Amino acid sequence: WPKCIQAPIHNPYQNSSKSRIVSSVFQNLDMKTLRLVIIFTLQGILKHGLTEADKIVLSALAGSYDQGVYALAASYGGLAARLLLQPMEENARLLFSRQGALVAQHLETMPSDSVEQKTIKKTTNGEGNNTCTEKSSLASTHVKEMEDSYCFLLRAVLYIGLLFASIASNYTSILLRILAGARWGLNAEASAALSAFCVYTAFLAINGTTEAFVYGVARSGKDVGALGVIHALIGGVFATLAPPLVRLRGAVGLVLTNCICMALRSMYSLFYASRYFSVTGKLNKARSGILTSRMMLHIFPHPFVLVLFFSSYLVTRASNNHFYNDHTATGANWMLHALRHISVGVLCVIIVMSAALRFDKELQLTLLRLAKNKSS
């Protein structure tokens, strides 16, 4: 346990030693890391303010009834985000961080000219050019693997979000009646607020995964600071839109404001991802535009599946009005009519997911691979 203690570089008993102490402390710190820590701290404070902004707006502009409706809808509507989306977001951040570190490691060992030029360059100097070509090919492989993972994860969470937005949004009155009793189950405003939260889940799904990518691959304070500036601007948008929408629609208006802000945050994160893949792939502007279009095509489900999602919303909406709302208003056996309404929703989910498996080959292969790994 005896240790060698270095002699102090200053006299702690001198009055002029404060500046020396401060300078010695900063000499022992990595200023780049310290700057990143400060930026992340400020951004965390800003994100916490954005998270609590809806409660501040409600307490300032809405009455106790609207606050209670929003609290009830937020409690039940946030279950999907906490149980499904948050674990996926954390795992996605870890995956993107690991893949981004591999890409950065390979790019640091490469010369400055483009990846494509290296892959097509003929070997004129023997082993040196062969090694350079191997490194560029390996870096391109990691970038392509990260792009495929990014598009697949976004498409997967988009499936979950669309299921909530198109189908689950028409079953909120049944959920409230089971969990909170008939008083809230028959409350139209509470059901509408919870349905709005189901739509909000789709925006949360996209934003969580896209921002997980940004936090996973950002390697400089400039990138993190730019994201903080975007969050601050979106906070201004929220402060502008929230008061009139809350006065107009109450709790539903506040959820609508959150949807708009989440959409804006996702748009910036998608732009960052497109720019990241263009820079790491060292593409020109024309190729960068092609890359962005290709990413959008890979992220969104097949058009036929999107049509089925929209049709499922219309069908479950009609089922809610015909099988459930009309009969519960007359005091009939609500459980029997609720089961009929639920059976329609289950049928819609089966049809939509069957079509998704039919048209999404990558989803098929991933599910088969997971099933094989689980059985083995």
mmCIF file of N, CA, C and O in Angstrom, residues 84-172:
data_model
loop_
_atom_site.group_PDB
_atom_site.id
_atom_site.type_symbol
_atom_site.label_atom_id
_atom_site.label_comp_id
_atom_site.label_asym_id
_atom_site.label_seq_id
_atom_site.Cartn_x
_atom_site.Cartn_y
_atom_site.Cartn_z
ATOM 1 N N LEU A 84 -41.637 -0.771 -24.726
ATOM 2 C CA LEU A 84 -41.207 -1.243 -26.042
ATOM 3 C C LEU A 84 -40.105 -0.379 -26.649
ATOM 4 O O LEU A 84 -39.050 -0.874 -27.044
ATOM 5 N N LEU A 85 -40.357 0.920 -26.717
ATOM 6 C CA LEU A 85 -39.471 1.784 -27.484
ATOM 7 C C LEU A 85 -38.187 2.133 -26.751
ATOM 8 O O LEU A 85 -37.117 2.215 -27.360
ATOM 9 N N GLN A 86 -38.258 2.348 -25.443
ATOM 10 C CA GLN A 86 -37.053 2.736 -24.721
ATOM 11 C C GLN A 86 -35.974 1.657 -24.742
ATOM 12 O O GLN A 86 -34.797 1.975 -24.991
ATOM 13 N N PRO A 87 -36.294 0.369 -24.498
ATOM 14 C CA PRO A 87 -35.230 -0.649 -24.627
ATOM 15 C C PRO A 87 -34.657 -0.729 -26.044
ATOM 16 O O PRO A 87 -33.436 -0.898 -26.209
ATOM 17 N N MET A 88 -35.506 -0.593 -27.053
ATOM 18 C CA MET A 88 -34.998 -0.617 -28.429
ATOM 19 C C MET A 88 -34.092 0.580 -28.699
ATOM 20 O O MET A 88 -33.061 0.449 -29.374
ATOM 21 N N GLU A 89 -34.454 1.734 -28.163
ATOM 22 C CA GLU A 89 -33.623 2.927 -28.354
ATOM 23 C C GLU A 89 -32.262 2.766 -27.687
ATOM 24 O O GLU A 89 -31.226 3.119 -28.268
ATOM 25 N N GLU A 90 -32.218 2.224 -26.475
ATOM 26 C CA GLU A 90 -30.943 2.048 -25.782
ATOM 27 C C GLU A 90 -30.055 1.044 -26.507
ATOM 28 O O GLU A 90 -28.844 1.258 -26.647
ATOM 29 N N ASN A 91 -30.640 -0.063 -26.948
ATOM 30 C CA ASN A 91 -29.852 -1.042 -27.696
ATOM 31 C C ASN A 91 -29.377 -0.479 -29.034
ATOM 32 O O ASN A 91 -28.264 -0.788 -29.489
ATOM 33 N N ALA A 92 -30.228 0.324 -29.684
ATOM 34 C CA ALA A 92 -29.820 0.943 -30.949
ATOM 35 C C ALA A 92 -28.655 1.906 -30.731
ATOM 36 O O ALA A 92 -27.725 1.962 -31.550
ATOM 37 N N ARG A 93 -28.674 2.654 -29.631
ATOM 38 C CA ARG A 93 -27.569 3.573 -29.351
ATOM 39 C C ARG A 93 -26.261 2.811 -29.148
ATOM 40 O O ARG A 93 -25.201 3.218 -29.641
ATOM 41 N N LEU A 94 -26.323 1.701 -28.436
ATOM 42 C CA LEU A 94 -25.121 0.885 -28.243
ATOM 43 C C LEU A 94 -24.622 0.304 -29.566
ATOM 44 O O LEU A 94 -23.414 0.278 -29.839
ATOM 45 N N LEU A 95 -25.553 -0.161 -30.405
ATOM 46 C CA LEU A 95 -25.169 -0.726 -31.698
ATOM 47 C C LEU A 95 -24.522 0.325 -32.585
ATOM 48 O O LEU A 95 -23.446 0.095 -33.176
ATOM 49 N N PHE A 96 -25.151 1.501 -32.691
ATOM 50 C CA PHE A 96 -24.609 2.553 -33.548
ATOM 51 C C PHE A 96 -23.274 3.068 -33.008
ATOM 52 O O PHE A 96 -22.389 3.431 -33.793
ATOM 53 N N SER A 97 -23.128 3.111 -31.696
ATOM 54 C CA SER A 97 -21.870 3.556 -31.119
ATOM 55 C C SER A 97 -20.737 2.592 -31.458
ATOM 56 O O SER A 97 -19.624 3.016 -31.817
ATOM 57 N N ARG A 98 -21.011 1.297 -31.377
ATOM 58 C CA ARG A 98 -19.989 0.303 -31.708
ATOM 59 C C ARG A 98 -19.647 0.350 -33.203
ATOM 60 O O ARG A 98 -18.473 0.346 -33.577
ATOM 61 N N GLN A 99 -20.670 0.416 -34.056
ATOM 62 C CA GLN A 99 -20.411 0.477 -35.489
ATOM 63 C C GLN A 99 -19.727 1.786 -35.883
ATOM 64 O O GLN A 99 -18.834 1.795 -36.740
ATOM 65 N N GLY A 100 -20.123 2.887 -35.264
ATOM 66 C CA GLY A 100 -19.479 4.163 -35.565
ATOM 67 C C GLY A 100 -18.020 4.186 -35.150
ATOM 68 O O GLY A 100 -17.180 4.788 -35.835
ATOM 69 N N ALA A 101 -17.692 3.528 -34.026
ATOM 70 C CA ALA A 101 -16.290 3.455 -33.612
ATOM 71 C C ALA A 101 -15.464 2.661 -34.621
ATOM 72 O O ALA A 101 -14.317 3.020 -34.923
ATOM 73 N N LEU A 102 -16.024 1.578 -35.161
ATOM 74 C CA LEU A 102 -15.306 0.796 -36.170
ATOM 75 C C LEU A 102 -15.074 1.606 -37.438
ATOM 76 O O LEU A 102 -13.977 1.590 -38.012
ATOM 77 N N VAL A 103 -16.110 2.338 -37.874
ATOM 78 C CA VAL A 103 -15.963 3.160 -39.078
ATOM 79 C C VAL A 103 -14.907 4.241 -38.860
ATOM 80 O O VAL A 103 -14.031 4.471 -39.712
ATOM 81 N N ALA A 104 -14.970 4.924 -37.700
ATOM 82 C CA ALA A 104 -13.991 5.980 -37.426
ATOM 83 C C ALA A 104 -12.579 5.425 -37.337
ATOM 84 O O ALA A 104 -11.620 6.057 -37.802
ATOM 85 N N GLN A 105 -12.420 4.245 -36.768
ATOM 86 C CA GLN A 105 -11.104 3.631 -36.651
ATOM 87 C C GLN A 105 -10.504 3.332 -38.024
ATOM 88 O O GLN A 105 -9.322 3.592 -38.270
ATOM 89 N N HIS A 106 -11.310 2.815 -38.932
ATOM 90 C CA HIS A 106 -10.794 2.494 -40.259
ATOM 91 C C HIS A 106 -10.558 3.741 -41.097
ATOM 92 O O HIS A 106 -9.603 3.788 -41.884
ATOM 93 N N LEU A 107 -11.400 4.762 -40.925
ATOM 94 C CA LEU A 107 -11.209 5.982 -41.704
ATOM 95 C C LEU A 107 -9.970 6.747 -41.254
ATOM 96 O O LEU A 107 -9.330 7.433 -42.055
ATOM 97 N N GLU A 108 -9.626 6.654 -39.963
ATOM 98 C CA GLU A 108 -8.448 7.358 -39.464
ATOM 99 C C GLU A 108 -7.160 6.779 -40.031
ATOM 100 O O GLU A 108 -6.143 7.470 -40.132
ATOM 101 N N THR A 109 -7.172 5.499 -40.374
ATOM 102 C CA THR A 109 -5.962 4.856 -40.885
ATOM 103 C C THR A 109 -5.837 4.961 -42.401
ATOM 104 O O THR A 109 -4.893 4.428 -42.976
ATOM 105 N N MET A 110 -6.798 5.631 -43.050
ATOM 106 C CA MET A 110 -6.779 5.753 -44.508
ATOM 107 C C MET A 110 -6.297 7.128 -44.916
ATOM 108 O O MET A 110 -6.519 8.112 -44.216
ATOM 109 N N PRO A 111 -5.636 7.236 -46.075
ATOM 110 C CA PRO A 111 -5.290 8.555 -46.620
ATOM 111 C C PRO A 111 -6.538 9.345 -46.960
ATOM 112 O O PRO A 111 -7.656 8.831 -46.910
ATOM 113 N N SER A 112 -6.343 10.576 -47.373
ATOM 114 C CA SER A 112 -7.469 11.508 -47.490
ATOM 115 C C SER A 112 -8.273 11.365 -48.763
ATOM 116 O O SER A 112 -9.358 11.915 -48.864
ATOM 117 N N ASP A 113 -7.768 10.683 -49.796
ATOM 118 C CA ASP A 113 -8.566 10.630 -51.032
ATOM 119 C C ASP A 113 -9.706 9.652 -50.869
ATOM 120 O O ASP A 113 -9.793 8.922 -49.922
ATOM 121 N N SER A 114 -10.636 9.633 -51.803
ATOM 122 C CA SER A 114 -11.929 9.011 -51.614
ATOM 123 C C SER A 114 -11.843 7.507 -51.539
ATOM 124 O O SER A 114 -10.925 6.878 -52.040
ATOM 125 N N VAL A 115 -12.864 6.942 -50.890
ATOM 126 C CA VAL A 115 -12.947 5.498 -50.747
ATOM 127 C C VAL A 115 -13.131 4.836 -52.096
ATOM 128 O O VAL A 115 -12.521 3.813 -52.399
ATOM 129 N N GLU A 116 -13.951 5.428 -52.954
ATOM 130 C CA GLU A 116 -14.221 4.805 -54.238
ATOM 131 C C GLU A 116 -12.971 4.787 -55.116
ATOM 132 O O GLU A 116 -12.725 3.831 -55.840
ATOM 133 N N GLN A 117 -12.162 5.860 -55.025
ATOM 134 C CA GLN A 117 -10.952 5.884 -55.826
ATOM 135 C C GLN A 117 -9.980 4.793 -55.387
ATOM 136 O O GLN A 117 -9.278 4.208 -56.185
ATOM 137 N N LYS A 118 -9.959 4.504 -54.097
ATOM 138 C CA LYS A 118 -9.058 3.489 -53.594
ATOM 139 C C LYS A 118 -9.500 2.093 -54.000
ATOM 140 O O LYS A 118 -8.678 1.214 -54.218
ATOM 141 N N THR A 119 -10.769 1.881 -54.044
ATOM 142 C CA THR A 119 -11.240 0.545 -54.380
ATOM 143 C C THR A 119 -11.020 0.215 -55.853
ATOM 144 O O THR A 119 -10.950 -0.962 -56.224
ATOM 145 N N ILE A 120 -10.928 1.236 -56.700
ATOM 146 C CA ILE A 120 -10.737 0.956 -58.121
ATOM 147 C C ILE A 120 -9.293 1.202 -58.568
ATOM 148 O O ILE A 120 -8.956 1.001 -59.734
ATOM 149 N N LYS A 121 -8.444 1.683 -57.610
ATOM 150 C CA LYS A 121 -7.060 1.978 -57.981
ATOM 151 C C LYS A 121 -6.295 0.688 -58.254
ATOM 152 O O LYS A 121 -6.387 -0.256 -57.490
ATOM 153 N N LYS A 122 -5.519 0.665 -59.315
ATOM 154 C CA LYS A 122 -4.729 -0.513 -59.636
ATOM 155 C C LYS A 122 -3.472 -0.536 -58.769
ATOM 156 O O LYS A 122 -2.901 0.499 -58.434
ATOM 157 N N THR A 123 -3.070 -1.715 -58.422
ATOM 158 C CA THR A 123 -1.914 -1.872 -57.553
ATOM 159 C C THR A 123 -0.641 -1.716 -58.388
ATOM 160 O O THR A 123 -0.272 -2.587 -59.180
ATOM 161 N N THR A 124 0.037 -0.581 -58.181
ATOM 162 C CA THR A 124 1.274 -0.313 -58.905
ATOM 163 C C THR A 124 2.495 -0.428 -58.013
ATOM 164 O O THR A 124 3.614 -0.559 -58.513
ATOM 165 N N ASN A 125 2.282 -0.314 -56.698
ATOM 166 C CA ASN A 125 3.415 -0.396 -55.796
ATOM 167 C C ASN A 125 3.350 -1.637 -54.925
ATOM 168 O O ASN A 125 3.901 -1.672 -53.832
ATOM 169 N N GLY A 126 2.628 -2.636 -55.297
ATOM 170 C CA GLY A 126 2.642 -3.906 -54.579
ATOM 171 C C GLY A 126 1.826 -3.871 -53.308
ATOM 172 O O GLY A 126 0.669 -3.484 -53.303
ATOM 173 N N GLU A 127 2.468 -4.233 -52.192
ATOM 174 C CA GLU A 127 1.759 -4.467 -50.934
ATOM 175 C C GLU A 127 1.144 -3.198 -50.372
ATOM 176 O O GLU A 127 0.105 -3.238 -49.728
ATOM 177 N N GLY A 128 1.784 -2.025 -50.570
ATOM 178 C CA GLY A 128 1.237 -0.794 -50.004
ATOM 179 C C GLY A 128 -0.133 -0.490 -50.552
ATOM 180 O O GLY A 128 -1.073 -0.214 -49.807
ATOM 181 N N ASN A 129 -0.292 -0.546 -51.864
ATOM 182 C CA ASN A 129 -1.592 -0.265 -52.455
ATOM 183 C C ASN A 129 -2.594 -1.364 -52.143
ATOM 184 O O ASN A 129 -3.790 -1.107 -52.025
ATOM 185 N N ASN A 130 -2.157 -2.607 -52.043
ATOM 186 C CA ASN A 130 -3.067 -3.686 -51.673
ATOM 187 C C ASN A 130 -3.625 -3.467 -50.273
ATOM 188 O O ASN A 130 -4.817 -3.642 -50.016
ATOM 189 N N THR A 131 -2.758 -3.043 -49.345
ATOM 190 C CA THR A 131 -3.212 -2.780 -47.980
ATOM 191 C C THR A 131 -4.193 -1.618 -47.952
ATOM 192 O O THR A 131 -5.219 -1.647 -47.253
ATOM 193 N N CYS A 132 -3.889 -0.575 -48.739
ATOM 194 C CA CYS A 132 -4.790 0.581 -48.795
ATOM 195 C C CYS A 132 -6.150 0.191 -49.353
ATOM 196 O O CYS A 132 -7.190 0.619 -48.850
ATOM 197 N N THR A 133 -6.146 -0.642 -50.387
ATOM 198 C CA THR A 133 -7.405 -1.085 -50.974
ATOM 199 C C THR A 133 -8.199 -1.938 -49.994
ATOM 200 O O THR A 133 -9.424 -1.817 -49.892
ATOM 201 N N GLU A 134 -7.511 -2.778 -49.242
ATOM 202 C CA GLU A 134 -8.198 -3.606 -48.246
ATOM 203 C C GLU A 134 -8.828 -2.745 -47.157
ATOM 204 O O GLU A 134 -9.954 -2.992 -46.720
ATOM 205 N N LYS A 135 -8.094 -1.731 -46.701
ATOM 206 C CA LYS A 135 -8.639 -0.853 -45.669
ATOM 207 C C LYS A 135 -9.856 -0.088 -46.173
ATOM 208 O O LYS A 135 -10.860 0.050 -45.464
ATOM 209 N N SER A 136 -9.775 0.431 -47.405
ATOM 210 C CA SER A 136 -10.909 1.178 -47.952
ATOM 211 C C SER A 136 -12.112 0.267 -48.161
ATOM 212 O O SER A 136 -13.258 0.657 -47.909
ATOM 213 N N SER A 137 -11.871 -0.962 -48.602
ATOM 214 C CA SER A 137 -12.963 -1.905 -48.786
ATOM 215 C C SER A 137 -13.593 -2.272 -47.454
ATOM 216 O O SER A 137 -14.822 -2.374 -47.343
ATOM 217 N N LEU A 138 -12.754 -2.426 -46.422
ATOM 218 C CA LEU A 138 -13.283 -2.759 -45.096
ATOM 219 C C LEU A 138 -14.087 -1.599 -44.527
ATOM 220 O O LEU A 138 -15.148 -1.799 -43.919
ATOM 221 N N ALA A 139 -13.610 -0.377 -44.715
ATOM 222 C CA ALA A 139 -14.356 0.793 -44.247
ATOM 223 C C ALA A 139 -15.693 0.911 -44.967
ATOM 224 O O ALA A 139 -16.722 1.200 -44.344
ATOM 225 N N SER A 140 -15.695 0.682 -46.284
ATOM 226 C CA SER A 140 -16.950 0.736 -47.039
ATOM 227 C C SER A 140 -17.925 -0.340 -46.561
ATOM 228 O O SER A 140 -19.134 -0.107 -46.490
ATOM 229 N N THR A 141 -17.391 -1.506 -46.203
ATOM 230 C CA THR A 141 -18.250 -2.583 -45.698
ATOM 231 C C THR A 141 -18.903 -2.190 -44.386
ATOM 232 O O THR A 141 -20.099 -2.417 -44.171
ATOM 233 N N HIS A 142 -18.129 -1.563 -43.493
ATOM 234 C CA HIS A 142 -18.689 -1.140 -42.197
ATOM 235 C C HIS A 142 -19.730 -0.032 -42.375
ATOM 236 O O HIS A 142 -20.757 -0.018 -41.685
ATOM 237 N N VAL A 143 -19.464 0.889 -43.299
ATOM 238 C CA VAL A 143 -20.440 1.960 -43.551
ATOM 239 C C VAL A 143 -21.735 1.384 -44.109
ATOM 240 O O VAL A 143 -22.842 1.768 -43.689
ATOM 241 N N LYS A 144 -21.634 0.449 -45.041
ATOM 242 C CA LYS A 144 -22.833 -0.170 -45.617
ATOM 243 C C LYS A 144 -23.586 -0.979 -44.569
ATOM 244 O O LYS A 144 -24.832 -0.957 -44.524
ATOM 245 N N GLU A 145 -22.845 -1.674 -43.699
ATOM 246 C CA GLU A 145 -23.499 -2.441 -42.641
ATOM 247 C C GLU A 145 -24.237 -1.524 -41.672
ATOM 248 O O GLU A 145 -25.360 -1.816 -41.258
ATOM 249 N N MET A 146 -23.627 -0.389 -41.351
ATOM 250 C CA MET A 146 -24.293 0.562 -40.460
ATOM 251 C C MET A 146 -25.534 1.158 -41.127
ATOM 252 O O MET A 146 -26.579 1.324 -40.474
ATOM 253 N N GLU A 147 -25.447 1.475 -42.397
ATOM 254 C CA GLU A 147 -26.601 2.024 -43.108
ATOM 255 C C GLU A 147 -27.757 1.021 -43.152
ATOM 256 O O GLU A 147 -28.923 1.381 -42.930
ATOM 257 N N ASP A 148 -27.439 -0.246 -43.407
ATOM 258 C CA ASP A 148 -28.492 -1.271 -43.433
ATOM 259 C C ASP A 148 -29.125 -1.439 -42.053
ATOM 260 O O ASP A 148 -30.352 -1.581 -41.935
ATOM 261 N N SER A 149 -28.307 -1.438 -41.001
ATOM 262 C CA SER A 149 -28.840 -1.560 -39.640
ATOM 263 C C SER A 149 -29.727 -0.373 -39.295
ATOM 264 O O SER A 149 -30.798 -0.527 -38.693
ATOM 265 N N TYR A 150 -29.289 0.822 -39.691
ATOM 266 C CA TYR A 150 -30.059 2.038 -39.419
ATOM 267 C C TYR A 150 -31.429 1.981 -40.098
ATOM 268 O O TYR A 150 -32.462 2.245 -39.468
ATOM 269 N N CYS A 151 -31.447 1.637 -41.373
ATOM 270 C CA CYS A 151 -32.717 1.587 -42.112
ATOM 271 C C CYS A 151 -33.635 0.494 -41.568
ATOM 272 O O CYS A 151 -34.853 0.705 -41.435
ATOM 273 N N PHE A 152 -33.060 -0.665 -41.230
ATOM 274 C CA PHE A 152 -33.905 -1.757 -40.740
ATOM 275 C C PHE A 152 -34.514 -1.416 -39.379
ATOM 276 O O PHE A 152 -35.709 -1.664 -39.146
ATOM 277 N N LEU A 153 -33.719 -0.865 -38.455
ATOM 278 C CA LEU A 153 -34.250 -0.524 -37.138
ATOM 279 C C LEU A 153 -35.316 0.556 -37.238
ATOM 280 O O LEU A 153 -36.335 0.505 -36.528
ATOM 281 N N LEU A 154 -35.091 1.523 -38.115
ATOM 282 C CA LEU A 154 -36.111 2.563 -38.292
ATOM 283 C C LEU A 154 -37.399 1.977 -38.855
ATOM 284 O O LEU A 154 -38.507 2.341 -38.427
ATOM 285 N N ARG A 155 -37.278 1.066 -39.814
ATOM 286 C CA ARG A 155 -38.468 0.451 -40.389
ATOM 287 C C ARG A 155 -39.190 -0.408 -39.341
ATOM 288 O O ARG A 155 -40.426 -0.447 -39.298
ATOM 289 N N ALA A 156 -38.432 -1.079 -38.463
ATOM 290 C CA ALA A 156 -39.044 -1.921 -37.436
ATOM 291 C C ALA A 156 -39.843 -1.081 -36.440
ATOM 292 O O ALA A 156 -40.989 -1.410 -36.108
ATOM 293 N N VAL A 157 -39.253 0.029 -35.950
ATOM 294 C CA VAL A 157 -39.987 0.864 -34.995
ATOM 295 C C VAL A 157 -41.130 1.592 -35.685
ATOM 296 O O VAL A 157 -42.136 1.933 -35.046
ATOM 297 N N LEU A 158 -40.978 1.834 -36.994
ATOM 298 C CA LEU A 158 -42.076 2.464 -37.727
ATOM 299 C C LEU A 158 -43.271 1.524 -37.821
ATOM 300 O O LEU A 158 -44.430 1.967 -37.750
ATOM 301 N N TYR A 159 -43.026 0.224 -37.974
ATOM 302 C CA TYR A 159 -44.119 -0.744 -37.936
ATOM 303 C C TYR A 159 -44.863 -0.667 -36.607
ATOM 304 O O TYR A 159 -46.101 -0.664 -36.557
ATOM 305 N N ILE A 160 -44.111 -0.614 -35.516
ATOM 306 C CA ILE A 160 -44.736 -0.533 -34.186
ATOM 307 C C ILE A 160 -45.534 0.754 -34.056
ATOM 308 O O ILE A 160 -46.682 0.756 -33.584
ATOM 309 N N GLY A 161 -44.941 1.868 -34.475
ATOM 310 C CA GLY A 161 -45.649 3.137 -34.368
ATOM 311 C C GLY A 161 -46.905 3.197 -35.212
ATOM 312 O O GLY A 161 -47.946 3.716 -34.766
ATOM 313 N N LEU A 162 -46.853 2.638 -36.419
ATOM 314 C CA LEU A 162 -48.040 2.640 -37.276
ATOM 315 C C LEU A 162 -49.138 1.735 -36.731
ATOM 316 O O LEU A 162 -50.337 2.019 -36.905
ATOM 317 N N LEU A 163 -48.758 0.633 -36.077
ATOM 318 C CA LEU A 163 -49.772 -0.217 -35.443
ATOM 319 C C LEU A 163 -50.521 0.550 -34.353
ATOM 320 O O LEU A 163 -51.746 0.453 -34.236
ATOM 321 N N PHE A 164 -49.791 1.316 -33.567
ATOM 322 C CA PHE A 164 -50.450 2.114 -32.525
ATOM 323 C C PHE A 164 -51.284 3.230 -33.133
ATOM 324 O O PHE A 164 -52.404 3.501 -32.675
ATOM 325 N N ALA A 165 -50.742 3.907 -34.148
ATOM 326 C CA ALA A 165 -51.448 5.059 -34.709
ATOM 327 C C ALA A 165 -52.690 4.653 -35.490
ATOM 328 O O ALA A 165 -53.725 5.333 -35.428
ATOM 329 N N SER A 166 -52.623 3.551 -36.230
ATOM 330 C CA SER A 166 -53.729 3.191 -37.121
ATOM 331 C C SER A 166 -54.760 2.277 -36.474
ATOM 332 O O SER A 166 -55.947 2.348 -36.811
ATOM 333 N N ILE A 167 -54.340 1.428 -35.549
ATOM 334 C CA ILE A 167 -55.267 0.439 -34.987
ATOM 335 C C ILE A 167 -55.530 0.679 -33.508
ATOM 336 O O ILE A 167 -56.684 0.784 -33.082
ATOM 337 N N ALA A 168 -54.461 0.786 -32.714
ATOM 338 C CA ALA A 168 -54.650 0.928 -31.270
ATOM 339 C C ALA A 168 -55.374 2.214 -30.892
ATOM 340 O O ALA A 168 -56.026 2.274 -29.842
ATOM 341 N N SER A 169 -55.265 3.239 -31.730
ATOM 342 C CA SER A 169 -55.930 4.512 -31.414
ATOM 343 C C SER A 169 -57.449 4.390 -31.369
ATOM 344 O O SER A 169 -58.114 5.253 -30.782
ATOM 345 N N ASN A 170 -58.018 3.341 -31.964
ATOM 346 C CA ASN A 170 -59.471 3.152 -31.951
ATOM 347 C C ASN A 170 -59.935 2.197 -30.858
ATOM 348 O O ASN A 170 -61.099 1.778 -30.857
ATOM 349 N N TYR A 171 -59.040 1.861 -29.926
ATOM 350 C CA TYR A 171 -59.391 0.951 -28.824
ATOM 351 C C TYR A 171 -59.105 1.573 -27.468
ATOM 352 O O TYR A 171 -59.051 0.868 -26.459
ATOM 353 N N THR A 172 -58.952 2.881 -27.433
ATOM 354 C CA THR A 172 -58.607 3.533 -26.175
ATOM 355 C C THR A 172 -59.771 3.550 -25.182
ATOM 356 O O THR A 172 -59.554 3.473 -23.976
#
